[in-house]
Short mmCIF file of C-alpha atoms and ligand atoms in Angstrom, two decimals:
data_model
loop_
_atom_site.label_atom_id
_atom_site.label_comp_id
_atom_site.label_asym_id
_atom_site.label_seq_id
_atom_site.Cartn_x
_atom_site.Cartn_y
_atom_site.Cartn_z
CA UNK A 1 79.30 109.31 126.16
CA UNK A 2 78.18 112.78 125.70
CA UNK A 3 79.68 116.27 127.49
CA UNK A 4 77.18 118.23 129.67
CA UNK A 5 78.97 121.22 128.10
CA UNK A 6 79.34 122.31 124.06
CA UNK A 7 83.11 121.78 124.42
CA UNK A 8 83.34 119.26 121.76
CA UNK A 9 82.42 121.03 118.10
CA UNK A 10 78.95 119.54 116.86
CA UNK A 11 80.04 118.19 113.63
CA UNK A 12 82.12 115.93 115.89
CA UNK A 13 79.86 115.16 118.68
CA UNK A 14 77.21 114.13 116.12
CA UNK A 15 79.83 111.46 114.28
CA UNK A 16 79.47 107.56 114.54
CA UNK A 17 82.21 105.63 116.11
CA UNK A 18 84.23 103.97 113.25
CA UNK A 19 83.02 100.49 112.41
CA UNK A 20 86.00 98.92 113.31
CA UNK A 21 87.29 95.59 113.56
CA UNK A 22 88.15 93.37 117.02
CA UNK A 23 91.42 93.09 117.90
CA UNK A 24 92.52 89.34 118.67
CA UNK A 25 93.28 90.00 121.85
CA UNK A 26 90.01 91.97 122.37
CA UNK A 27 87.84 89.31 121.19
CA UNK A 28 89.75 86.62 123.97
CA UNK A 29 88.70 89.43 126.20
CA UNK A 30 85.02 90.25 125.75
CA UNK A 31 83.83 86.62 124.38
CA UNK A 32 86.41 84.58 126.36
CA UNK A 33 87.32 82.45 123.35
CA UNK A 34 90.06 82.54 120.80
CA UNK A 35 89.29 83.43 117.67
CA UNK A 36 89.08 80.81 114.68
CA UNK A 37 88.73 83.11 111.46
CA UNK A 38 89.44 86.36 111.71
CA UNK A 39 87.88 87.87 108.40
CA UNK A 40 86.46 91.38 109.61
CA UNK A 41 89.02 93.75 108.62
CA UNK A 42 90.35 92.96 105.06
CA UNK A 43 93.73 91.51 106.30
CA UNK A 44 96.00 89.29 104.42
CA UNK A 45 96.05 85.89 105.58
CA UNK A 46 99.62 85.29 104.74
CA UNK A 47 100.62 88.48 106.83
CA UNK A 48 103.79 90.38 105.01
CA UNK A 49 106.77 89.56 103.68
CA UNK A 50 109.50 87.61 105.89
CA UNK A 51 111.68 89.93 104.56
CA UNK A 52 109.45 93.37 105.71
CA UNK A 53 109.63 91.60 109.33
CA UNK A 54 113.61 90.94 109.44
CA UNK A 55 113.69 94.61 108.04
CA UNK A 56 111.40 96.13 110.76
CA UNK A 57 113.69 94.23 113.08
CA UNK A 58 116.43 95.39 112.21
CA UNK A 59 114.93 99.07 112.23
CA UNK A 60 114.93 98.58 115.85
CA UNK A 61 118.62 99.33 116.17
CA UNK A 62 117.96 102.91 115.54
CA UNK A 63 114.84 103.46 116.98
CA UNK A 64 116.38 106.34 118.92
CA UNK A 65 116.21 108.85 116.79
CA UNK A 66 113.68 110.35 114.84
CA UNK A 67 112.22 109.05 111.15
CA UNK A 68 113.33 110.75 107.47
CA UNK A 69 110.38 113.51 107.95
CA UNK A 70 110.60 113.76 104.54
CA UNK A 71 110.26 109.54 104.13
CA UNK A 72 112.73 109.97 101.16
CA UNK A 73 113.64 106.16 100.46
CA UNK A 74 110.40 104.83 100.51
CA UNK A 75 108.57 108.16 98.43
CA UNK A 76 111.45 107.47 95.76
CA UNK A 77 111.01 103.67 95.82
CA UNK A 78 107.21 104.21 95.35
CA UNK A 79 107.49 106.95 92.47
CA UNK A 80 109.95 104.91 90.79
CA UNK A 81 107.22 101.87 90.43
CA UNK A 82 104.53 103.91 89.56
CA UNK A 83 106.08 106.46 87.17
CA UNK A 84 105.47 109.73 88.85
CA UNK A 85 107.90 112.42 90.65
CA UNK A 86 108.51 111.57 93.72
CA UNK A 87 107.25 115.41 94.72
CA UNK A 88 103.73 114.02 93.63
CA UNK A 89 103.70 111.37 96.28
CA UNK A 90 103.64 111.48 99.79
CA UNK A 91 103.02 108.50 102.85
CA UNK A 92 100.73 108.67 105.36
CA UNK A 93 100.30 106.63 109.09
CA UNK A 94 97.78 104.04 106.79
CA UNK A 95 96.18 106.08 104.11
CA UNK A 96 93.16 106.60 106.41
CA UNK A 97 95.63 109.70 107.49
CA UNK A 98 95.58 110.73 104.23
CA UNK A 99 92.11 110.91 103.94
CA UNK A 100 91.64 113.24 106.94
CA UNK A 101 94.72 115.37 105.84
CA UNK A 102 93.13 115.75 102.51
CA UNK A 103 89.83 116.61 104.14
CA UNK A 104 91.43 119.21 106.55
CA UNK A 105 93.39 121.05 103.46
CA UNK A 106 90.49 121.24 101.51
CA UNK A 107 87.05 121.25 103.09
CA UNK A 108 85.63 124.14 104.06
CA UNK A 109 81.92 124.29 106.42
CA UNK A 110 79.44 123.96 104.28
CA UNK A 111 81.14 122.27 100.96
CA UNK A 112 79.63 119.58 99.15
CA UNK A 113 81.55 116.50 98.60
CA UNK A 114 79.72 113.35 96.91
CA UNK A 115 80.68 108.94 97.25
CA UNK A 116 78.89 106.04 97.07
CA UNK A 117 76.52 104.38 99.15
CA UNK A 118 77.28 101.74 100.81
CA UNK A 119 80.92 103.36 101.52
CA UNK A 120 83.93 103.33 103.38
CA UNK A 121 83.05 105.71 106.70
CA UNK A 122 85.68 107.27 106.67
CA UNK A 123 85.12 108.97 103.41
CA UNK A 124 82.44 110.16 105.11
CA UNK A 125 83.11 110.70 109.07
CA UNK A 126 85.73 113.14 108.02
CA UNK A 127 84.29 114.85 105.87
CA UNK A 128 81.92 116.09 107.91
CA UNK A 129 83.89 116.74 110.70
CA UNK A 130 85.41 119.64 108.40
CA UNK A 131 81.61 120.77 108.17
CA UNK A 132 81.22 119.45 104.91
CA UNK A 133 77.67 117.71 103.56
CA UNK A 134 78.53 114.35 101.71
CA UNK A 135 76.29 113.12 99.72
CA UNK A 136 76.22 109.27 99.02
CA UNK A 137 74.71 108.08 95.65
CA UNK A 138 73.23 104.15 95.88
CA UNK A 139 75.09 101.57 93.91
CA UNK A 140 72.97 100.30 91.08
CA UNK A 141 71.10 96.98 92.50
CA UNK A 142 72.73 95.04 90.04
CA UNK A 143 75.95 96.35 91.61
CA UNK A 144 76.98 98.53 88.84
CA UNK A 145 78.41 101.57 89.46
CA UNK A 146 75.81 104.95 89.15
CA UNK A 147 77.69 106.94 86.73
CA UNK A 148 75.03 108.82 85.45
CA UNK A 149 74.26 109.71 88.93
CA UNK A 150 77.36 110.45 90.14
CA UNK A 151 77.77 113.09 87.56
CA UNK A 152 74.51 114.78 88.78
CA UNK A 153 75.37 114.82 92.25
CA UNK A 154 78.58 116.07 91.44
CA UNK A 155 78.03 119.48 89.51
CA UNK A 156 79.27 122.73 89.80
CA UNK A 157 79.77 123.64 94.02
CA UNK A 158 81.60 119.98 94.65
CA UNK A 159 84.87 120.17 96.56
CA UNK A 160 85.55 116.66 96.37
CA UNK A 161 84.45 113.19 94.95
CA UNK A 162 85.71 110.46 96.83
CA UNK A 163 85.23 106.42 95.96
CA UNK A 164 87.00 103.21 96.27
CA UNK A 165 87.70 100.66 93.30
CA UNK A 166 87.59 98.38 94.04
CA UNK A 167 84.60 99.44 96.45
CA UNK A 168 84.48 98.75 100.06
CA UNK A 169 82.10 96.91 101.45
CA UNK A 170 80.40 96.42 98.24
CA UNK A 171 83.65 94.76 96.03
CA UNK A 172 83.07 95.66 91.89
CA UNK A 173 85.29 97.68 90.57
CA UNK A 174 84.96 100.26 87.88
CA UNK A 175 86.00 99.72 84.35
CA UNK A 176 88.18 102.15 82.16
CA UNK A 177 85.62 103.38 80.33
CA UNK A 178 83.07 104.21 83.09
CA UNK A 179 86.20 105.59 84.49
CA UNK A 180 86.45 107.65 81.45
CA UNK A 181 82.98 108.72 81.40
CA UNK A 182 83.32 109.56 85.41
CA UNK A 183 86.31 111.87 84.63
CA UNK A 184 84.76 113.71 81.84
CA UNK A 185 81.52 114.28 83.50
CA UNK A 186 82.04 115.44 86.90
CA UNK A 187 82.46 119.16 87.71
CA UNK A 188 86.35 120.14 86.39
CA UNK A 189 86.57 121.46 90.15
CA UNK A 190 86.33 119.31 92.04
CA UNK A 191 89.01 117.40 93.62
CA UNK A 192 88.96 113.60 93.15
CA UNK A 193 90.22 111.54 94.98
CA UNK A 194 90.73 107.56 93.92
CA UNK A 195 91.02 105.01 96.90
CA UNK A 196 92.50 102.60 95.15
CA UNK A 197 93.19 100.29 98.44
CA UNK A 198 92.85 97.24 96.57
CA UNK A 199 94.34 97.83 93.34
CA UNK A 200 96.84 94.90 93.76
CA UNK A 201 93.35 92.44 93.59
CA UNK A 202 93.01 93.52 90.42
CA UNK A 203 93.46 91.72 87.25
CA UNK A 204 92.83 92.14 82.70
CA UNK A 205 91.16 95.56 82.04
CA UNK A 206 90.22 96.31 85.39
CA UNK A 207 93.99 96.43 86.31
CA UNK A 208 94.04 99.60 84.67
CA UNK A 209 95.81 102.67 85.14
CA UNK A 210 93.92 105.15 86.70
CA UNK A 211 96.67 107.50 87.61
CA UNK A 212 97.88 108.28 83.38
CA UNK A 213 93.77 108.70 83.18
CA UNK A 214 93.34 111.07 85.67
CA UNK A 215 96.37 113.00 84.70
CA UNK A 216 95.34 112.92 80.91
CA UNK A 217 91.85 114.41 81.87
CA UNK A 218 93.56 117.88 83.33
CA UNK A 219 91.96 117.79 86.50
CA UNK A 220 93.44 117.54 90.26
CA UNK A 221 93.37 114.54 91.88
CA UNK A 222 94.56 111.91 94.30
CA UNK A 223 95.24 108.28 93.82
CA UNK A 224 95.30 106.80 97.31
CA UNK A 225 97.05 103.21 98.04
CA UNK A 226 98.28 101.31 101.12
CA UNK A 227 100.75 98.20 102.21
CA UNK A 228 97.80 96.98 104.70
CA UNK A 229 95.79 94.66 102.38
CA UNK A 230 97.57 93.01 99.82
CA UNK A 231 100.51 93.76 101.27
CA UNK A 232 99.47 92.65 104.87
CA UNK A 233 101.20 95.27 106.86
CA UNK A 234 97.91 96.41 108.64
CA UNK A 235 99.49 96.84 111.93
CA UNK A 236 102.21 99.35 110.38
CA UNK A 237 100.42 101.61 109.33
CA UNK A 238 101.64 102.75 106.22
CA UNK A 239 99.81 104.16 103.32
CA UNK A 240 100.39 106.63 100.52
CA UNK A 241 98.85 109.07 97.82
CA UNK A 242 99.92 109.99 94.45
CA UNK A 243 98.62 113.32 93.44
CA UNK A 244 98.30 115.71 90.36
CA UNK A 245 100.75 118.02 91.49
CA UNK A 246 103.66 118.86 94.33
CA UNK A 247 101.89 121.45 94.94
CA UNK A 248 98.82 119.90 95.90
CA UNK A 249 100.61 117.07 97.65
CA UNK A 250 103.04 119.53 99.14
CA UNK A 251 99.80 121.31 101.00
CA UNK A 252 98.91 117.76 102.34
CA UNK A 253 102.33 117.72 103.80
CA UNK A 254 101.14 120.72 106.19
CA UNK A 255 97.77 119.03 107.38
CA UNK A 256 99.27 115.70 108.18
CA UNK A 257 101.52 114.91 111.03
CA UNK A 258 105.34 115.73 110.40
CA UNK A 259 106.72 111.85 111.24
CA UNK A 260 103.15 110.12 110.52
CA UNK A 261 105.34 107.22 109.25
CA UNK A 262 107.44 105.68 111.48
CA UNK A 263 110.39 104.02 111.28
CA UNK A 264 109.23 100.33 111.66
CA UNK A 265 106.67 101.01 109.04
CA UNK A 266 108.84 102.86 106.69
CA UNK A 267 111.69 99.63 106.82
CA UNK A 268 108.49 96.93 106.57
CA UNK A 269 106.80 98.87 103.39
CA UNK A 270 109.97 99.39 101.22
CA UNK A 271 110.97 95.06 101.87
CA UNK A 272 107.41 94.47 100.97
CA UNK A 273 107.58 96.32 98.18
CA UNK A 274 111.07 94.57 96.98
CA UNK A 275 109.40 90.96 97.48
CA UNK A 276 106.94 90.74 94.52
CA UNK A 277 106.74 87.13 94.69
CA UNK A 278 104.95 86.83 98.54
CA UNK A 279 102.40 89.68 96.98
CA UNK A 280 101.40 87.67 94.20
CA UNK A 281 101.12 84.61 96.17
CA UNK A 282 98.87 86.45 98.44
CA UNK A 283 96.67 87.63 95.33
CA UNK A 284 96.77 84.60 93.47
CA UNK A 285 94.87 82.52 96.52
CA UNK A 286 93.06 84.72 97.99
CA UNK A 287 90.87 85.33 94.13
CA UNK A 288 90.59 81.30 93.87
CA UNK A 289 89.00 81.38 97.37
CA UNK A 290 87.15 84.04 96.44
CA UNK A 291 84.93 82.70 93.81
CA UNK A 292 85.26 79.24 95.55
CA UNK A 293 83.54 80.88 98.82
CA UNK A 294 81.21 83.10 96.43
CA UNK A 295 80.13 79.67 95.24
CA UNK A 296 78.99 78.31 98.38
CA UNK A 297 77.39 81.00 99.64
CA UNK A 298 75.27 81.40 96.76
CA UNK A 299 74.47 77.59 97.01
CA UNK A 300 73.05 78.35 100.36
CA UNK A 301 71.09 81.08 98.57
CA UNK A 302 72.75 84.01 99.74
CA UNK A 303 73.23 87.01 97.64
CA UNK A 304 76.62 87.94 97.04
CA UNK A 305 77.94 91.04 95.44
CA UNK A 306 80.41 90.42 92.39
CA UNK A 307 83.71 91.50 94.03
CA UNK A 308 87.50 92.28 93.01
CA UNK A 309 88.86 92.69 96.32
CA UNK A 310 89.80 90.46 99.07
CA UNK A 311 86.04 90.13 100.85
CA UNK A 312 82.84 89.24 99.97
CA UNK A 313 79.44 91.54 100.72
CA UNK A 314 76.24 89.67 101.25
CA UNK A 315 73.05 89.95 102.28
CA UNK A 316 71.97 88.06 106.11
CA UNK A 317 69.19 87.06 106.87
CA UNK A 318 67.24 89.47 109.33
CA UNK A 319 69.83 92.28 111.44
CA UNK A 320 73.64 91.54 109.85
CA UNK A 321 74.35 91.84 113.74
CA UNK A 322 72.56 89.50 115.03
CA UNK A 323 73.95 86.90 112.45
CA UNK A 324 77.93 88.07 113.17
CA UNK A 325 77.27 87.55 116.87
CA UNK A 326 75.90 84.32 116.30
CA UNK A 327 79.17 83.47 114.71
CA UNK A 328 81.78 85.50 117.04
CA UNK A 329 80.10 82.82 119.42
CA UNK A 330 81.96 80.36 117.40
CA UNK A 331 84.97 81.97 117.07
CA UNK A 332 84.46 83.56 113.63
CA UNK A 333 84.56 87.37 113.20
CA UNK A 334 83.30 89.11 110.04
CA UNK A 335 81.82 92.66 110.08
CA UNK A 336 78.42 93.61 110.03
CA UNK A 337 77.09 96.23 107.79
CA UNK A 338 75.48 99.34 110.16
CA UNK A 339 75.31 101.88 107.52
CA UNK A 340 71.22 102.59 106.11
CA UNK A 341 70.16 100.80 104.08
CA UNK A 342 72.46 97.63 104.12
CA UNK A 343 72.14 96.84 108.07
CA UNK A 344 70.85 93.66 106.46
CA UNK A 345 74.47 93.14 104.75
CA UNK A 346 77.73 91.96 106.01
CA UNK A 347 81.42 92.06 105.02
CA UNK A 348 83.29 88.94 104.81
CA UNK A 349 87.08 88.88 104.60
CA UNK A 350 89.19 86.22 101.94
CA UNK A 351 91.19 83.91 105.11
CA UNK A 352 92.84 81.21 103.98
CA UNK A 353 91.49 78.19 103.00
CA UNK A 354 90.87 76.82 106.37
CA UNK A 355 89.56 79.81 107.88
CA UNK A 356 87.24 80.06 105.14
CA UNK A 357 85.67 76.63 105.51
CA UNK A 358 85.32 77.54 109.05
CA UNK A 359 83.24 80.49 107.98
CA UNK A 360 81.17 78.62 105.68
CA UNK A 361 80.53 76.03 108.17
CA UNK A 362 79.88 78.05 111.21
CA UNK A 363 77.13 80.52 108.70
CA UNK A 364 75.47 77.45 108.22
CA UNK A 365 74.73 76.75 111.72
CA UNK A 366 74.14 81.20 112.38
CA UNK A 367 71.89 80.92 109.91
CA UNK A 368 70.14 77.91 111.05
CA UNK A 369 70.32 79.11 114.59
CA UNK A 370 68.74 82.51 113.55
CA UNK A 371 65.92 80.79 111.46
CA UNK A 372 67.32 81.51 108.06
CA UNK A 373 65.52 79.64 105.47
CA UNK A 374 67.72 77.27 104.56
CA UNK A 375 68.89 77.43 101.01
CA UNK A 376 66.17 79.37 100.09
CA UNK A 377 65.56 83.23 100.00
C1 PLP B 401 91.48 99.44 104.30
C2 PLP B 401 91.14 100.65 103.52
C3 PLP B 401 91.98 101.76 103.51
C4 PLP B 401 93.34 101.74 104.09
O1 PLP B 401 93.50 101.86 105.34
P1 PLP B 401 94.94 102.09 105.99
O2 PLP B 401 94.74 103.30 106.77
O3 PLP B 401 95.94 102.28 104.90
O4 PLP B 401 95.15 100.87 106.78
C5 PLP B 401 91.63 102.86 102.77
N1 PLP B 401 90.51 102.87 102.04
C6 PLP B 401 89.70 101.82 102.00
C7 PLP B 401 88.50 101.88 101.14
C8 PLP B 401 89.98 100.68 102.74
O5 PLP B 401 89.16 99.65 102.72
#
């Protein structure tokens, strides 16, 4: 839909819609079916906690009045676990808020700010809606990540440097020492900021910590987490950062809304984080069916990226599209890839274990549907 007038700024007009996910009751809507896997938007398959849902109930009670602006219990909570003053952290409505308030504090038109390609949008979508010019740097085809690179793109004149570990769509995640080398090579400037989203997938050296690192290097940055994956509070929207400074985090305080976490969300995220055994649980399963459905796919000869997250990244064959709306047909939604050059990749979401031989099942028959060549290619 576009304005007959210039009302609407141009680095906004010119932005993508995000890639979103469809809604359950959406997808009943538009394809008349209910769905049978939904694996398109990273969710846990166990959902949260019992415990985060009796506690969200019970937050109903006072629903009248406004949240803790200052969301005191749950910033101590999370400080608490991961070592830091609670000053240096603050919550956001998902930590896709925090990524625009971070972007809106810092950015000004014309900055540079440097991620990977393929990426999360919306490490890109708003950072050009500030007027900044991101530049992505390819993944290494063998799915390493392109230090060297990343360290020429990001010279002197970057505001920020922006990446997820692990990396969505794509799944590795970086090691310490590339981590290292990262941190000592990119411009002493610039801002980075760490989306660590799915940290909790991690395991052995990987699991590291990248917070001490970053804080040991003498730079600023931003360590950015959230309770809707692992956690599988999606629909609360509740996310946080960890940053180098109160001072820094205090300014992010200003460019994000003044209650962005509500009350439901704040009572759900501080149960979750009290119930350590339904997290595990989650993680546990969801890596066993992740290699198990890595497996299969490559036995029907489809390349899959190495991953440390909860979703796979593979190639389709012909338009991703055209192969994800062969299987919303079925009843299986997964998320095609629409970013240049991997229109020819989807994302596939860890279900359980039935909705993941659902998936498997219903590719087969996309991809013989579509003319794939069948265990070949
Ligand atoms: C899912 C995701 C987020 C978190 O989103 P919320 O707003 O917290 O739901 C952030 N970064 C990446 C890379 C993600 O995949």
């Amino acid at each position: 839909m576009a304005l007959e007038n210039d009302l609407i700024r141009s680095e906004v007009a010119g932005l993508p819609d995000y890639n979103a996910g469809l809604a359950l009751d959406r997808f009943r809507e538009v394809y008349g079916l209910d769905a049978r896997a939904k694996l398109d938007s990273n969710e846990s398959p166990l959902g949260p906690s019992p415990a985060a849902i009796v506690a969200m109930r019970d937050a109903a009670a006072g629903i009248g009045r406004y949240p803790d602006a200052t969301d005191s219990a749950l910033r101590q909570t999370i400080a608490r676990l991961a070592g830091t003053d609670p000053d240096c952290v603050i919550l956001g409505n998902g930590s896709e808020d925090l990524i625009g308030a971070i972007f809106r504090a810092v950015l000004r038109p014309g900055d540079r700010v440097v991620t990977l390609c393929p990426s999360f949008g919306l490490h890109e979508f708003g950072a050009q809606s500030c007027g900044a010019v991101v530049q992505k740097v390819p993944f290494h085809p063998d799915w390493t990540f392109p230090l060297r690179e990343m360290i020429a793109a990001a010279g002197a004149d970057t505001r920020i440097v922006i990446f997820s570990s692990p990396s969505n769509p794509a799944g590795p995640a970086i090691g310490p020492g590339e981590f290292r080398q990262l941190l000592d090579g990119i411009d002493p400037q610039a801002l980075l900021v760490f989306d660590e989203a799915y940290r909790e997938y991690l395991s052995d050296d990987l699991a590291f910590d990248a917070c001490t690192m970053m804080a040991d290097a003498g730079r600023d940055w931003i360590s950015l987490r959230t309770f809707s994956k692992a956690y599988g509070l999606a629909g609360a929207r509740v996310g946080y950062g960890i940053g180098s400074d109160a001072a820094l985090v205090w300014a992010l305080r200003k460019t994000r809304n003044p209650f962005a976490v509500n009350a439901f969300a704040a009572a759900g995220a501080l149960a979750a984080l009290q119930d350590g055994d339904h997290l595990r649980r989650n993680v546990e399963a969801t890596r066993a069916e992740r290699g198990r459905v890595a497996d299969a796919l490559r036995g029907m000869g489809v390349e899959v990226a190495p991953s440390q997250a909860n979703f796979l990244f593979f190639r389709t064959p012909g338009k991703a599209s055209d192969l994800t709306e062969a299987l919303r047909r079925q009843g299986v939604l997964i998320k095609p890839w629409q970013e240049a050059p991997f229109s020819g990749w989807a994302r596939v979401t860890i279900g359980t274990l039935g909705e993941n031989a659902i998936f498997l099942s219903a590719l087969s028959a996309a991809m013989a549907e579509t003319g794939a060549p069948a265990g070949g290619a």
